[in-house]
Short mmCIF file of C-alpha atoms and ligand atoms in Angstrom, two decimals:
data_model
loop_
_atom_site.label_atom_id
_atom_site.label_comp_id
_atom_site.label_asym_id
_atom_site.label_seq_id
_atom_site.Cartn_x
_atom_site.Cartn_y
_atom_site.Cartn_z
CA UNK A 1393 -3.64 12.93 -23.62
CA UNK A 1394 -2.81 16.24 -22.08
CA UNK A 1395 0.76 16.86 -22.97
CA UNK A 1396 2.74 17.11 -18.78
CA UNK A 1397 3.56 20.86 -19.16
CA UNK A 1398 6.81 22.07 -16.01
CA UNK A 1399 7.71 24.50 -14.61
CA UNK A 1400 10.45 22.67 -12.62
CA UNK A 1401 11.84 23.85 -9.29
CA UNK A 1402 14.11 26.77 -8.64
CA UNK A 1403 15.76 25.45 -5.26
CA UNK A 1404 16.79 21.69 -4.41
CA UNK A 1405 15.91 20.52 -1.09
CA UNK A 1406 18.41 19.01 0.23
CA UNK A 1407 18.29 15.44 0.97
CA UNK A 1408 18.27 13.37 4.28
CA UNK A 1409 20.43 11.04 4.15
CA UNK A 1410 19.10 7.42 4.46
CA UNK A 1411 19.38 7.03 8.52
CA UNK A 1412 17.35 10.52 8.62
CA UNK A 1413 14.83 9.48 6.50
CA UNK A 1414 11.36 8.41 8.48
CA UNK A 1415 8.93 6.28 7.16
CA UNK A 1416 6.54 9.59 4.81
CA UNK A 1417 7.67 12.77 5.81
CA UNK A 1418 9.82 14.17 2.95
CA UNK A 1419 8.97 14.64 -0.69
CA UNK A 1420 10.57 14.97 -3.89
CA UNK A 1421 11.14 18.97 -5.51
CA UNK A 1422 8.13 18.25 -7.56
CA UNK A 1423 4.54 16.36 -7.24
CA UNK A 1424 2.67 15.98 -10.40
CA UNK A 1425 -1.08 16.35 -10.52
CA UNK A 1426 -4.33 16.30 -13.18
CA UNK A 1427 -7.33 17.83 -13.44
CA UNK A 1428 -10.16 15.88 -14.59
CA UNK A 1429 -14.43 17.65 -15.88
CA UNK A 1430 -17.14 15.98 -16.65
CA UNK A 1431 -17.70 16.60 -20.91
CA UNK A 1432 -13.88 18.13 -21.75
CA UNK A 1433 -12.04 15.11 -19.65
CA UNK A 1434 -8.60 14.84 -17.99
CA UNK A 1435 -7.29 18.14 -19.82
CA UNK A 1436 -4.81 20.02 -17.55
CA UNK A 1437 -1.32 17.87 -17.08
CA UNK A 1438 1.75 19.89 -14.65
CA UNK A 1439 4.99 19.02 -13.05
CA UNK A 1440 5.62 21.82 -10.93
CA UNK A 1441 7.28 22.25 -7.62
CA UNK A 1442 6.66 20.62 -4.53
CA UNK A 1443 3.65 22.70 -2.76
CA UNK A 1444 -0.12 22.86 -1.67
CA UNK A 1445 -3.36 22.41 -3.62
CA UNK A 1446 -5.99 25.16 -4.02
CA UNK A 1447 -9.65 23.46 -3.39
CA UNK A 1448 -12.88 24.96 -3.37
CA UNK A 1449 -14.00 24.10 0.75
CA UNK A 1450 -16.33 22.83 -0.37
CA UNK A 1451 -15.12 20.42 -2.78
CA UNK A 1452 -16.51 17.14 -2.56
CA UNK A 1453 -13.85 15.23 -1.39
CA UNK A 1454 -13.75 17.48 1.96
CA UNK A 1455 -17.70 17.13 2.58
CA UNK A 1456 -17.79 13.10 1.81
CA UNK A 1457 -14.86 11.99 1.30
CA UNK A 1458 -14.89 10.66 -2.62
CA UNK A 1459 -10.79 9.94 -1.63
CA UNK A 1460 -8.44 6.80 -3.39
CA UNK A 1461 -5.12 6.56 -3.40
CA UNK A 1462 -2.35 3.63 -4.36
CA UNK A 1463 0.91 2.13 -3.05
CA UNK A 1464 3.93 1.55 -5.18
CA UNK A 1465 7.54 1.61 -4.45
CA UNK A 1466 10.52 2.29 -7.10
CA UNK A 1467 13.86 1.10 -6.58
CA UNK A 1468 17.22 1.60 -7.46
CA UNK A 1469 19.18 -1.62 -8.84
CA UNK A 1470 22.45 -2.98 -8.62
CA UNK A 1471 22.76 -1.97 -12.19
CA UNK A 1472 22.11 1.93 -11.50
CA UNK A 1473 18.84 1.74 -13.32
CA UNK A 1474 15.56 2.82 -11.54
CA UNK A 1475 12.57 0.43 -11.52
CA UNK A 1476 8.85 -0.18 -10.17
CA UNK A 1477 7.57 -3.16 -9.06
CA UNK A 1478 5.07 -4.39 -11.45
CA UNK A 1479 3.26 -0.31 -11.87
CA UNK A 1480 -0.20 -2.46 -13.67
CA UNK A 1481 -1.23 -4.52 -10.71
CA UNK A 1482 -1.65 -0.53 -9.54
CA UNK A 1483 -3.25 1.28 -11.95
CA UNK A 1484 -5.91 -1.39 -12.14
CA UNK A 1485 -6.37 -1.64 -8.94
CA UNK A 1486 -7.43 2.24 -8.67
CA UNK A 1487 -10.09 1.32 -11.64
CA UNK A 1488 -11.28 -0.74 -9.48
CA UNK A 1489 -11.29 1.06 -6.45
CA UNK A 1490 -12.63 4.04 -8.60
CA UNK A 1491 -15.18 2.90 -10.08
CA UNK A 1492 -16.53 1.19 -6.21
CA UNK A 1493 -16.34 5.17 -5.73
CA UNK A 1494 -18.18 6.84 -8.32
CA UNK A 1495 -14.49 8.80 -9.14
CA UNK A 1496 -13.30 9.09 -12.74
CA UNK A 1497 -10.15 6.85 -12.82
CA UNK A 1498 -6.51 7.76 -14.64
CA UNK A 1499 -6.45 6.53 -17.98
CA UNK A 1500 -3.44 3.94 -17.95
CA UNK A 1501 -1.04 6.18 -20.26
CA UNK A 1502 -2.15 9.61 -17.78
CA UNK A 1503 -1.25 7.47 -14.60
CA UNK A 1504 2.12 6.31 -16.58
CA UNK A 1505 3.42 8.70 -17.96
CA UNK A 1506 3.15 11.49 -14.81
CA UNK A 1507 5.24 9.11 -13.43
CA UNK A 1508 7.74 8.66 -15.36
CA UNK A 1509 8.23 12.11 -15.97
CA UNK A 1510 7.64 13.03 -12.99
CA UNK A 1511 10.75 9.88 -11.79
CA UNK A 1512 12.25 11.24 -14.64
CA UNK A 1513 13.43 15.38 -13.00
CA UNK A 1514 13.05 14.13 -9.25
CA UNK A 1515 15.83 10.96 -10.13
CA UNK A 1516 17.90 11.84 -7.95
CA UNK A 1517 15.48 11.50 -5.17
CA UNK A 1518 15.21 7.82 -6.02
CA UNK A 1519 17.49 5.89 -2.86
CA UNK A 1520 20.45 4.44 -3.89
CA UNK A 1521 20.85 1.97 -0.38
CA UNK A 1522 20.46 -0.60 0.99
CA UNK A 1523 16.99 -1.56 1.99
CA UNK A 1524 16.06 2.45 0.72
CA UNK A 1525 13.48 3.29 -1.93
CA UNK A 1526 11.64 5.69 -3.40
CA UNK A 1527 7.83 5.29 -2.29
CA UNK A 1528 5.35 6.85 -4.85
CA UNK A 1529 1.66 8.04 -3.57
CA UNK A 1530 -0.55 8.06 -6.27
CA UNK A 1531 -4.22 9.92 -5.60
CA UNK A 1532 -7.55 10.81 -6.98
CA UNK A 1533 -9.88 13.29 -5.39
CA UNK A 1534 -13.41 14.84 -5.80
CA UNK A 1535 -13.02 18.42 -5.79
CA UNK A 1536 -16.12 19.86 -7.48
CA UNK A 1537 -17.36 22.43 -5.07
CA UNK A 1538 -21.18 21.38 -4.52
CA UNK A 1539 -22.27 20.00 -1.62
CA UNK A 1540 -25.38 18.40 -3.05
CA UNK A 1541 -24.52 14.84 -2.01
CA UNK A 1542 -24.14 12.82 -5.82
CA UNK A 1543 -20.30 11.85 -7.43
CA UNK A 1544 -18.08 14.78 -8.18
CA UNK A 1545 -18.08 16.15 -11.28
CA UNK A 1546 -14.85 17.22 -10.91
CA UNK A 1547 -11.45 15.27 -10.10
CA UNK A 1548 -7.45 15.90 -9.41
CA UNK A 1549 -4.93 12.70 -9.28
CA UNK A 1550 -1.91 13.84 -8.09
CA UNK A 1551 1.36 11.85 -7.83
CA UNK A 1552 3.49 12.25 -5.03
CA UNK A 1553 7.39 10.77 -4.09
CA UNK A 1554 9.01 9.65 -0.47
CA UNK A 1555 12.15 8.63 0.07
CA UNK A 1556 11.92 5.55 2.56
CA UNK A 1557 14.36 4.08 4.56
CA UNK A 1558 14.02 0.34 5.25
CA UNK A 1559 10.49 0.06 7.09
CA UNK A 1560 11.62 -1.60 10.14
CA UNK A 1561 15.49 -0.74 11.02
CA UNK A 1562 17.01 -3.87 12.24
CA UNK A 1563 15.76 -6.27 10.16
CA UNK A 1564 15.26 -9.19 12.04
CA UNK A 1565 12.04 -7.68 13.96
CA UNK A 1566 9.23 -8.94 15.06
CA UNK A 1567 5.52 -6.61 15.59
CA UNK A 1568 3.07 -8.36 18.24
CA UNK A 1569 -0.18 -7.34 17.27
CA UNK A 1570 -3.38 -7.14 19.26
CA UNK A 1571 -6.67 -8.57 18.37
CA UNK A 1572 -9.54 -6.23 17.23
CA UNK A 1573 -12.81 -7.72 18.79
CA UNK A 1574 -15.17 -4.48 18.47
CA UNK A 1575 -14.29 -2.58 16.11
CA UNK A 1576 -14.88 -2.89 12.11
CA UNK A 1577 -12.21 -1.69 9.79
CA UNK A 1578 -15.30 -2.91 6.66
CA UNK A 1579 -18.65 -4.65 6.00
CA UNK A 1580 -19.70 -6.98 3.42
CA UNK A 1581 -20.65 -4.41 0.98
CA UNK A 1582 -18.25 -1.53 2.22
CA UNK A 1583 -15.11 -0.15 0.99
CA UNK A 1584 -12.71 -2.53 1.75
CA UNK A 1585 -11.19 -3.56 -1.45
CA UNK A 1586 -10.98 -0.17 -2.20
CA UNK A 1587 -7.26 1.88 -1.46
CA UNK A 1588 -10.11 5.02 -0.35
CA UNK A 1589 -9.30 7.11 3.25
CA UNK A 1590 -12.37 6.66 3.98
CA UNK A 1591 -11.51 2.79 5.33
CA UNK A 1592 -8.35 4.74 7.04
CA UNK A 1593 -10.56 6.95 9.17
CA UNK A 1594 -11.92 3.95 10.34
CA UNK A 1595 -8.70 2.44 10.98
CA UNK A 1596 -7.68 4.68 13.33
CA UNK A 1597 -9.09 4.59 16.44
CA UNK A 1598 -8.28 0.87 17.02
CA UNK A 1599 -5.28 1.15 16.18
CA UNK A 1600 -4.61 4.37 18.72
CA UNK A 1601 -5.59 1.64 21.04
CA UNK A 1602 -2.94 -0.61 20.82
CA UNK A 1603 -0.14 1.96 20.95
CA UNK A 1604 -1.67 2.55 24.05
CA UNK A 1605 -2.20 -0.78 25.02
CA UNK A 1606 1.38 -1.43 23.62
CA UNK A 1607 0.89 -3.34 20.54
CA UNK A 1608 2.12 -1.95 17.19
CA UNK A 1609 -1.57 -2.51 15.31
CA UNK A 1610 -4.40 -5.27 14.90
CA UNK A 1611 -5.24 -7.74 13.30
CA UNK A 1612 -9.20 -7.26 11.38
CA UNK A 1613 -12.27 -9.21 11.90
CA UNK A 1614 -15.27 -9.28 10.33
CA UNK A 1615 -18.07 -8.55 11.13
CA UNK A 1616 -19.33 -11.56 13.62
CA UNK A 1617 -16.11 -11.09 15.13
CA UNK A 1618 -14.17 -14.26 14.18
CA UNK A 1619 -13.37 -14.03 10.69
CA UNK A 1620 -10.08 -12.83 9.57
CA UNK A 1621 -9.24 -10.01 7.55
CA UNK A 1622 -6.02 -8.02 7.63
CA UNK A 1623 -3.17 -6.59 9.46
CA UNK A 1624 -3.39 -3.64 10.17
CA UNK A 1625 -2.89 -2.25 6.65
CA UNK A 1626 -1.48 -5.64 5.62
CA UNK A 1627 -2.89 -8.79 3.62
CA UNK A 1628 -1.82 -11.88 6.41
CA UNK A 1629 -0.37 -14.85 5.89
CA UNK A 1630 0.01 -18.21 8.11
CA UNK A 1631 2.35 -20.39 8.35
CA UNK A 1632 0.30 -23.73 9.84
CA UNK A 1633 1.55 -27.06 10.18
CA UNK A 1634 0.13 -28.60 7.04
CA UNK A 1635 -0.80 -25.58 5.23
CA UNK A 1636 -0.20 -21.80 4.37
CA UNK A 1637 -3.57 -19.94 4.54
CA UNK A 1638 -4.09 -15.90 3.53
CA UNK A 1639 -7.80 -14.45 4.01
CA UNK A 1640 -10.08 -15.43 0.47
CA UNK A 1641 -10.92 -11.92 -1.26
CA UNK A 1642 -14.19 -12.15 0.26
CA UNK A 1643 -15.24 -7.90 -0.66
CA UNK A 1644 -13.54 -6.83 2.66
CA UNK A 1645 -10.23 -7.13 2.04
CA UNK A 1646 -8.02 -5.41 0.61
CA UNK A 1647 -6.27 -7.28 -2.45
CA UNK A 1648 -2.12 -6.33 -2.60
CA UNK A 1649 0.32 -6.18 -4.70
CA UNK A 1650 2.41 -7.44 -2.22
CA UNK A 1651 -0.46 -10.22 -0.88
CA UNK A 1652 -0.25 -11.21 -4.55
CA UNK A 1653 3.40 -11.55 -5.02
CA UNK A 1654 3.71 -13.36 -2.21
CA UNK A 1655 0.62 -16.48 -2.92
CA UNK A 1656 2.47 -16.85 -6.70
CA UNK A 1657 5.87 -16.82 -4.95
CA UNK A 1658 4.53 -19.19 -2.69
CA UNK A 1659 2.89 -21.36 -5.13
CA UNK A 1660 5.92 -21.97 -7.24
CA UNK A 1661 8.24 -23.08 -5.15
CA UNK A 1662 5.21 -25.75 -4.72
CA UNK A 1663 3.92 -25.00 -0.89
CA UNK A 1664 0.14 -25.64 -0.33
CA UNK A 1665 -1.06 -22.59 -0.01
CA UNK A 1666 -4.27 -21.21 0.31
CA UNK A 1667 -6.64 -18.93 -0.40
CA UNK A 1668 -9.83 -19.10 2.27
CA UNK A 1669 -12.13 -18.08 5.65
CA UNK A 1670 -9.70 -18.58 8.61
CA UNK A 1671 -10.91 -17.52 11.98
CA UNK A 1672 -9.17 -16.84 14.81
CA UNK A 1673 -10.84 -19.23 16.73
CA UNK A 1674 -8.74 -22.27 14.65
CA UNK A 1675 -5.32 -20.40 14.28
CA UNK A 1676 -5.99 -20.76 18.65
CA UNK A 1677 -6.98 -24.16 17.66
CA UNK A 1678 -3.89 -24.35 16.17
CA UNK A 1679 -1.63 -22.20 17.83
CA UNK A 1680 -2.64 -23.97 21.53
CA UNK A 1681 -1.64 -27.98 19.31
CA UNK A 1682 1.79 -26.70 17.96
CA UNK A 1683 0.46 -25.99 14.75
CA UNK A 1684 0.48 -21.80 14.62
CA UNK A 1685 3.94 -22.07 12.32
CA UNK A 1686 4.53 -18.39 12.10
CA UNK A 1687 1.89 -14.94 10.61
CA UNK A 1688 3.81 -12.14 9.29
CA UNK A 1689 1.80 -9.07 6.94
CA UNK A 1690 2.21 -8.31 3.64
CA UNK A 1691 2.79 -4.99 2.14
CA UNK A 1692 4.46 -3.01 0.34
CA UNK A 1693 5.91 -0.45 2.76
CA UNK A 1694 7.23 -3.02 5.20
CA UNK A 1695 7.03 -6.05 2.38
CA UNK A 1696 6.86 -9.11 5.17
CA UNK A 1697 6.26 -8.08 8.13
CA UNK A 1698 5.74 -11.66 11.13
CA UNK A 1699 4.01 -11.44 13.05
CA UNK A 1700 5.63 -12.57 16.71
CA UNK A 1701 2.43 -12.38 18.94
CA UNK A 1702 -1.04 -11.90 19.38
CA UNK A 1703 -3.07 -10.76 22.47
CA UNK A 1704 -6.57 -12.52 21.83
CA UNK A 1705 -8.81 -11.10 24.92
CA UNK A 1706 -6.00 -10.60 26.90
CA UNK A 1707 -4.43 -14.34 26.42
CA UNK A 1708 -1.58 -13.70 24.22
CA UNK A 1709 -0.13 -16.41 22.07
CA UNK A 1710 3.22 -15.91 21.37
CA UNK A 1711 4.56 -17.17 17.69
CA UNK A 1712 8.04 -18.43 16.48
CA UNK A 1713 9.49 -17.34 20.22
CA UNK A 1714 8.89 -13.50 18.69
CA UNK A 1715 12.04 -13.97 15.54
CA UNK A 1716 11.18 -13.48 12.68
CA UNK A 1717 10.70 -17.82 10.58
CA UNK A 1718 12.23 -18.90 7.69
CA UNK A 1719 8.50 -18.51 5.55
CA UNK A 1720 8.88 -15.49 6.07
CA UNK A 1721 12.56 -14.47 6.04
CA UNK A 1722 12.70 -15.99 2.60
CA UNK A 1723 9.49 -14.15 0.70
CA UNK A 1724 11.24 -11.26 2.31
CA UNK A 1725 14.21 -11.35 0.52
CA UNK A 1726 13.35 -12.77 -2.84
CA UNK A 1727 10.44 -9.26 -3.15
CA UNK A 1728 13.34 -6.95 -1.79
CA UNK A 1729 16.27 -9.22 -4.38
CA UNK A 1730 13.54 -8.34 -7.24
CA UNK A 1731 13.06 -5.39 -6.45
CA UNK A 1732 17.28 -5.07 -6.15
CA UNK A 1733 17.87 -6.49 -8.97
CA UNK A 1734 20.23 -8.84 -7.14
CA UNK A 1735 17.42 -12.25 -7.53
CA UNK A 1736 15.82 -13.01 -10.74
CA UNK A 1737 12.46 -11.46 -11.94
CA UNK A 1738 10.43 -14.57 -13.38
CA UNK A 1739 7.03 -12.68 -13.39
CA UNK A 1740 8.44 -9.39 -15.14
CA UNK A 1741 7.35 -7.54 -12.06
CA UNK A 1742 10.06 -4.39 -12.27
CA UNK A 1743 8.81 -2.43 -15.39
CA UNK A 1744 11.91 0.25 -16.53
CA UNK A 1745 11.52 4.06 -16.43
CA UNK A 1746 11.52 3.33 -20.80
CA UNK A 1747 8.46 0.37 -20.00
CA UNK A 1748 6.23 2.65 -17.68
C1 PLP B 2427 -2.51 -0.96 0.63
C2 PLP B 2427 -2.73 -1.96 1.50
C3 PLP B 2427 -2.87 -3.17 1.25
C4 PLP B 2427 -1.53 -3.41 1.20
O1 PLP B 2427 -1.74 -3.27 -0.64
P1 PLP B 2427 -0.43 -3.46 -0.78
O2 PLP B 2427 -0.46 -3.58 -2.44
O3 PLP B 2427 -0.03 -5.27 -1.13
O4 PLP B 2427 0.67 -2.42 -0.15
C5 PLP B 2427 -3.59 -4.13 3.04
N1 PLP B 2427 -5.23 -3.51 3.19
C6 PLP B 2427 -4.58 -2.59 3.54
C7 PLP B 2427 -5.96 -1.97 4.06
C8 PLP B 2427 -4.25 -1.90 2.01
O5 PLP B 2427 -4.06 -0.66 2.73
#
């Protein structure tokens, strides 16, 4: 691994107070980046003042979308230490995605050392306010300037840090979701199981439409417009009368870290949890029978996002009276507690900087 060169910023930006933090709008003083070239391997790594990245306009990322990202969080723990939630999960998912997109994944040591040293340099950006965290955005792009269609032979891996407040202020809110029965986010054999930027490009139009109709996000269905896949940019769970269901990982669903964490916590608590195909017809039917008790999304940014209403072709299904249900609330509190260090971390999910 190349030694990480360091050029620190002569000035320090003011850190916005927690109440003014908007997701993804503020960045720390520095960023980390590393270069790869075929034959040379990863040959240069730097921590530098946050600023623009100069690339050849013919770089493959601009033309053929060779781009992959991750999303993870660091927390100021109750004892003042910094803890990072399951960073190995994110590195391993980046490796899987890189294989699918023919990108060169950063080795684990480079990923972890870059992360560790960047957070050390920008430690003051890790918020200590209740509900706040430091959102971490590792990104991998093809940078070779060449218009032929084949995988790039040069890559840049970089990490950005962005302080984040609790996703939904107020904490007790539910979201209204539009069931999307035309557009698809991903299809079998495609990129759906990777955090490719391209999946987001595919999802923007339906998300915008949903907002115009007064809904926060869409519920994505499969190619048959039947099987439920995800909710917005989150995995989705349904609490039915007799079991808790999340769609099985079928190749077009993103394997979320929070999905995995929620599954483990629920199973540990003895809940009956199924990873299986669940259709929108089944959800509508169970709702009509009063057997849909709760629905919620899981993801790093919001942790747990309870769904208060689904709109299927103009028919609304109100869930748990537009209020967060007990399963969602319990998971939210447990996960946030583990992240903050106030709930026992039985699975060893939290890593200190020294452990990276
Ligand atoms: C990132 C992401 C998720 C959630 O993954 P987490 O690891 O839990 O944050 C779910 N669906 C999509 C499409 C995503 O991009």
